[in-house]
Amino acid sequence: MSQLDNVDKRIGTRIRIERESRGWSLTELAEKSAVSRAMIHKIERGDSSPTAALLGKLSGAFGLSMSTLMARAEMHQGRLLKKEDQPVWVDPQTGYERRHISPKSDLPLDLVRIELPAGAEVSMPASVYAFARQLIWVLDGDLVFLEGDTRHGMSAGDCLELGPPTDCVFKNESERPCTYAVIVLRNS
């Protein structure tokens, strides 16, 4: 089993655990997330790799940030998280690569490194941003971040604090990859 297959299985298991811990049926989660019951079932079994947009919808339905949902699926407790042990997940639709950098801890912070391929675009619903404050820090390349009707053009070194929850789009309109960090401050 490859590392990505293993991550998909852990994500599916975590989604099932989150759903069952709330006493929700597949149908209830489908209604709350606007994701089909069949797709949720495939993801929970590890038969389908979810897209970033789909994970955003599911995490929002649970009242979690996508970062928190992924950390629960990926991480083991400990203060040091070596690079080779940092969970990596790739969106099968866009090639968006997500690397969880920060160790799982009691700190109310998650640090995630994203590589967005040239020409790629990832949409996230407002529900992803409802439970945490976030910063986007561009490390390399150029990123266009659409926050509702507001367009933020960002280059290497730029950092943006997200405003009130709204539907958002991460876009790489350039011809080379863009690398950025997402810093998530979880509400306690």
mmCIF file of C-alpha atoms in Angstrom:
data_model
loop_
_atom_site.group_PDB
_atom_site.id
_atom_site.type_symbol
_atom_site.label_atom_id
_atom_site.label_comp_id
_atom_site.label_asym_id
_atom_site.label_seq_id
_atom_site.Cartn_x
_atom_site.Cartn_y
_atom_site.Cartn_z
ATOM 1 C CA MET A 1 0.000 0.000 0.000
ATOM 2 C CA SER A 2 1.450 3.383 -0.994
ATOM 3 C CA GLN A 3 1.688 6.330 1.439
ATOM 4 C CA LEU A 4 -1.149 8.103 -0.417
ATOM 5 C CA ASP A 5 -3.406 5.029 -0.265
ATOM 6 C CA ASN A 6 -2.679 4.762 3.458
ATOM 7 C CA VAL A 7 -3.548 8.459 3.957
ATOM 8 C CA ASP A 8 -6.817 7.952 2.031
ATOM 9 C CA LYS A 9 -7.700 5.006 4.297
ATOM 10 C CA ARG A 10 -6.928 7.038 7.439
ATOM 11 C CA ILE A 11 -8.996 9.975 6.133
ATOM 12 C CA GLY A 12 -11.919 7.630 5.416
ATOM 13 C CA THR A 13 -11.666 6.057 8.844
ATOM 14 C CA ARG A 14 -11.542 9.484 10.495
ATOM 15 C CA ILE A 15 -14.623 10.665 8.608
ATOM 16 C CA ARG A 16 -16.500 7.547 9.716
ATOM 17 C CA ILE A 17 -15.373 8.093 13.337
ATOM 18 C CA GLU A 18 -16.460 11.750 13.244
ATOM 19 C CA ARG A 19 -19.835 10.788 11.751
ATOM 20 C CA GLU A 20 -20.482 7.915 14.164
ATOM 21 C CA SER A 21 -19.360 9.897 17.229
ATOM 22 C CA ARG A 22 -22.140 12.375 16.413
ATOM 23 C CA GLY A 23 -24.668 9.564 15.949
ATOM 24 C CA TRP A 24 -25.204 10.548 12.299
ATOM 25 C CA SER A 25 -26.193 8.183 9.527
ATOM 26 C CA LEU A 26 -24.600 8.434 6.084
ATOM 27 C CA THR A 27 -27.795 10.161 4.926
ATOM 28 C CA GLU A 28 -27.571 12.785 7.694
ATOM 29 C CA LEU A 29 -23.943 13.588 6.859
ATOM 30 C CA ALA A 30 -24.838 13.770 3.163
ATOM 31 C CA GLU A 31 -27.591 16.294 3.917
ATOM 32 C CA LYS A 32 -25.376 18.408 6.211
ATOM 33 C CA SER A 33 -22.399 18.448 3.822
ATOM 34 C CA ALA A 34 -24.063 18.469 0.369
ATOM 35 C CA VAL A 35 -21.932 15.431 -0.536
ATOM 36 C CA SER A 36 -23.681 12.361 -1.897
ATOM 37 C CA ARG A 37 -24.259 9.419 0.416
ATOM 38 C CA ALA A 38 -22.572 7.108 -2.122
ATOM 39 C CA MET A 39 -19.435 9.277 -2.249
ATOM 40 C CA ILE A 40 -19.194 9.454 1.548
ATOM 41 C CA HIS A 41 -19.521 5.659 1.697
ATOM 42 C CA LYS A 42 -16.712 5.225 -0.879
ATOM 43 C CA ILE A 43 -14.461 7.610 1.041
ATOM 44 C CA GLU A 44 -15.141 5.939 4.388
ATOM 45 C CA ARG A 45 -14.208 2.562 2.881
ATOM 46 C CA GLY A 46 -11.035 4.038 1.382
ATOM 47 C CA ASP A 47 -12.248 3.237 -2.144
ATOM 48 C CA SER A 48 -12.118 6.867 -3.294
ATOM 49 C CA SER A 49 -9.620 9.646 -2.718
ATOM 50 C CA PRO A 50 -11.558 12.783 -1.719
ATOM 51 C CA THR A 51 -10.849 16.123 -3.357
ATOM 52 C CA ALA A 52 -9.892 19.186 -1.331
ATOM 53 C CA ALA A 53 -13.291 20.770 -2.036
ATOM 54 C CA LEU A 54 -15.117 17.654 -0.846
ATOM 55 C CA LEU A 55 -13.013 17.486 2.348
ATOM 56 C CA GLY A 56 -13.875 21.124 2.941
ATOM 57 C CA LYS A 57 -17.596 20.339 2.775
ATOM 58 C CA LEU A 58 -17.283 17.350 5.123
ATOM 59 C CA SER A 59 -15.124 19.159 7.682
ATOM 60 C CA GLY A 60 -17.552 22.098 7.669
ATOM 61 C CA ALA A 61 -20.463 19.742 8.337
ATOM 62 C CA PHE A 62 -18.579 18.412 11.380
ATOM 63 C CA GLY A 63 -17.882 21.926 12.636
ATOM 64 C CA LEU A 64 -14.143 21.435 12.115
ATOM 65 C CA SER A 65 -11.563 23.186 9.999
ATOM 66 C CA MET A 66 -10.176 21.028 7.196
ATOM 67 C CA SER A 67 -6.800 21.235 8.932
ATOM 68 C CA THR A 68 -8.230 19.799 12.165
ATOM 69 C CA LEU A 69 -10.005 16.963 10.331
ATOM 70 C CA MET A 70 -6.815 16.092 8.437
ATOM 71 C CA ALA A 71 -4.659 16.306 11.575
ATOM 72 C CA ARG A 72 -6.989 13.896 13.369
ATOM 73 C CA ALA A 73 -6.642 11.475 10.467
ATOM 74 C CA GLU A 74 -2.910 11.843 9.935
ATOM 75 C CA MET A 75 -1.108 12.607 13.133
ATOM 76 C CA HIS A 76 0.371 10.865 16.127
ATOM 77 C CA GLN A 77 1.128 12.674 19.407
ATOM 78 C CA GLY A 78 4.650 14.023 19.886
ATOM 79 C CA ARG A 79 6.588 17.285 19.948
ATOM 80 C CA LEU A 80 8.878 16.507 16.985
ATOM 81 C CA LEU A 81 7.520 15.714 13.550
ATOM 82 C CA LYS A 82 10.368 14.852 11.187
ATOM 83 C CA LYS A 83 9.970 15.715 7.512
ATOM 84 C CA GLU A 84 9.858 12.073 6.454
ATOM 85 C CA ASP A 85 6.986 11.500 8.898
ATOM 86 C CA GLN A 86 4.945 14.549 7.892
ATOM 87 C CA PRO A 87 1.715 13.376 6.294
ATOM 88 C CA VAL A 88 1.345 14.341 2.626
ATOM 89 C CA TRP A 89 -1.962 14.276 0.803
ATOM 90 C CA VAL A 90 -2.521 15.025 -2.889
ATOM 91 C CA ASP A 91 -5.870 16.151 -4.296
ATOM 92 C CA PRO A 92 -6.567 13.664 -7.123
ATOM 93 C CA GLN A 93 -8.430 16.315 -9.104
ATOM 94 C CA THR A 94 -5.990 19.261 -9.064
ATOM 95 C CA GLY A 95 -2.628 17.866 -7.924
ATOM 96 C CA TYR A 96 -2.771 20.230 -4.905
ATOM 97 C CA GLU A 97 -0.253 18.809 -2.415
ATOM 98 C CA ARG A 98 -0.825 19.297 1.310
ATOM 99 C CA ARG A 99 1.950 18.572 3.846
ATOM 100 C CA HIS A 100 1.091 18.812 7.544
ATOM 101 C CA ILE A 101 4.171 20.419 9.134
ATOM 102 C CA SER A 102 3.279 20.965 12.798
ATOM 103 C CA PRO A 103 3.286 18.111 15.321
ATOM 104 C CA LYS A 104 -0.018 17.116 16.891
ATOM 105 C CA SER A 105 -0.140 18.908 20.209
ATOM 106 C CA ASP A 106 -2.308 20.894 22.574
ATOM 107 C CA LEU A 107 -1.261 24.134 20.860
ATOM 108 C CA PRO A 108 -4.220 25.775 19.123
ATOM 109 C CA LEU A 109 -2.221 25.984 15.880
ATOM 110 C CA ASP A 110 -1.749 23.906 12.751
ATOM 111 C CA LEU A 111 0.915 24.666 10.147
ATOM 112 C CA VAL A 112 0.362 23.284 6.669
ATOM 113 C CA ARG A 113 2.504 23.625 3.510
ATOM 114 C CA ILE A 114 0.658 23.633 0.190
ATOM 115 C CA GLU A 115 1.998 23.308 -3.328
ATOM 116 C CA LEU A 116 -0.540 24.433 -5.923
ATOM 117 C CA PRO A 117 0.405 23.380 -9.481
ATOM 118 C CA ALA A 118 0.533 25.893 -12.317
ATOM 119 C CA GLY A 119 -2.974 26.693 -13.555
ATOM 120 C CA ALA A 120 -4.678 24.864 -10.669
ATOM 121 C CA GLU A 121 -7.674 26.151 -8.734
ATOM 122 C CA VAL A 122 -9.189 24.875 -5.472
ATOM 123 C CA SER A 123 -12.497 26.109 -4.034
ATOM 124 C CA MET A 124 -13.369 25.966 -0.342
ATOM 125 C CA PRO A 125 -16.802 26.637 1.168
ATOM 126 C CA ALA A 126 -17.262 29.218 3.914
ATOM 127 C CA SER A 127 -17.917 26.419 6.436
ATOM 128 C CA VAL A 128 -14.186 25.544 6.371
ATOM 129 C CA TYR A 129 -13.353 28.964 7.802
ATOM 130 C CA ALA A 130 -16.103 29.183 10.409
ATOM 131 C CA PHE A 131 -14.227 27.511 13.262
ATOM 132 C CA ALA A 132 -10.710 28.906 13.042
ATOM 133 C CA ARG A 133 -8.721 31.984 12.121
ATOM 134 C CA GLN A 134 -6.226 31.534 9.309
ATOM 135 C CA LEU A 135 -3.236 33.176 7.693
ATOM 136 C CA ILE A 136 -1.906 32.474 4.201
ATOM 137 C CA TRP A 137 1.820 33.092 3.698
ATOM 138 C CA VAL A 138 3.174 32.755 0.147
ATOM 139 C CA LEU A 139 6.606 31.108 0.223
ATOM 140 C CA ASP A 140 7.315 30.872 -3.518
ATOM 141 C CA GLY A 141 5.477 31.862 -6.679
ATOM 142 C CA ASP A 142 2.229 33.768 -7.052
ATOM 143 C CA LEU A 143 -1.192 33.052 -5.596
ATOM 144 C CA VAL A 144 -4.566 34.588 -6.293
ATOM 145 C CA PHE A 145 -6.904 34.194 -3.348
ATOM 146 C CA LEU A 146 -10.555 34.991 -3.950
ATOM 147 C CA GLU A 147 -12.282 35.726 -0.657
ATOM 148 C CA GLY A 148 -15.919 36.132 -1.625
ATOM 149 C CA ASP A 149 -15.916 39.086 -4.047
ATOM 150 C CA THR A 150 -12.458 40.280 -2.966
ATOM 151 C CA ARG A 151 -9.415 39.327 -5.051
ATOM 152 C CA HIS A 152 -6.022 39.194 -3.309
ATOM 153 C CA GLY A 153 -2.997 38.949 -5.630
ATOM 154 C CA MET A 154 -0.104 37.608 -3.563
ATOM 155 C CA SER A 155 3.593 37.012 -4.255
ATOM 156 C CA ALA A 156 6.441 35.379 -2.316
ATOM 157 C CA GLY A 157 6.666 36.884 1.174
ATOM 158 C CA ASP A 158 3.088 38.224 1.258
ATOM 159 C CA CYS A 159 0.878 37.187 4.181
ATOM 160 C CA LEU A 160 -2.908 37.541 4.414
ATOM 161 C CA GLU A 161 -5.189 37.164 7.425
ATOM 162 C CA LEU A 162 -8.533 35.770 6.293
ATOM 163 C CA GLY A 163 -11.623 37.809 7.066
ATOM 164 C CA PRO A 164 -15.069 36.578 8.104
ATOM 165 C CA PRO A 165 -16.057 33.155 6.711
ATOM 166 C CA THR A 166 -16.984 33.233 3.033
ATOM 167 C CA ASP A 167 -16.575 30.936 0.042
ATOM 168 C CA CYS A 168 -12.961 31.129 -1.154
ATOM 169 C CA VAL A 169 -10.860 30.044 -4.125
ATOM 170 C CA PHE A 170 -7.105 29.446 -4.256
ATOM 171 C CA LYS A 171 -5.827 30.025 -7.817
ATOM 172 C CA ASN A 172 -2.429 29.697 -9.415
ATOM 173 C CA GLU A 173 -2.713 31.687 -12.630
ATOM 174 C CA SER A 174 1.021 31.438 -13.322
ATOM 175 C CA GLU A 175 3.027 28.915 -15.324
ATOM 176 C CA ARG A 176 4.944 27.551 -12.319
ATOM 177 C CA PRO A 177 3.942 25.997 -8.991
ATOM 178 C CA CYS A 178 3.062 28.183 -6.024
ATOM 179 C CA THR A 179 4.070 27.155 -2.511
ATOM 180 C CA TYR A 180 2.340 28.677 0.475
ATOM 181 C CA ALA A 181 1.798 28.020 4.151
ATOM 182 C CA VAL A 182 -1.560 28.018 5.875
ATOM 183 C CA ILE A 183 -1.421 28.810 9.572
ATOM 184 C CA VAL A 184 -4.628 27.792 11.339
ATOM 185 C CA LEU A 185 -5.430 29.154 14.787
ATOM 186 C CA ARG A 186 -8.108 26.908 16.199
ATOM 187 C CA ASN A 187 -10.781 28.308 18.471
ATOM 188 C CA SER A 188 -10.384 26.824 21.924
#
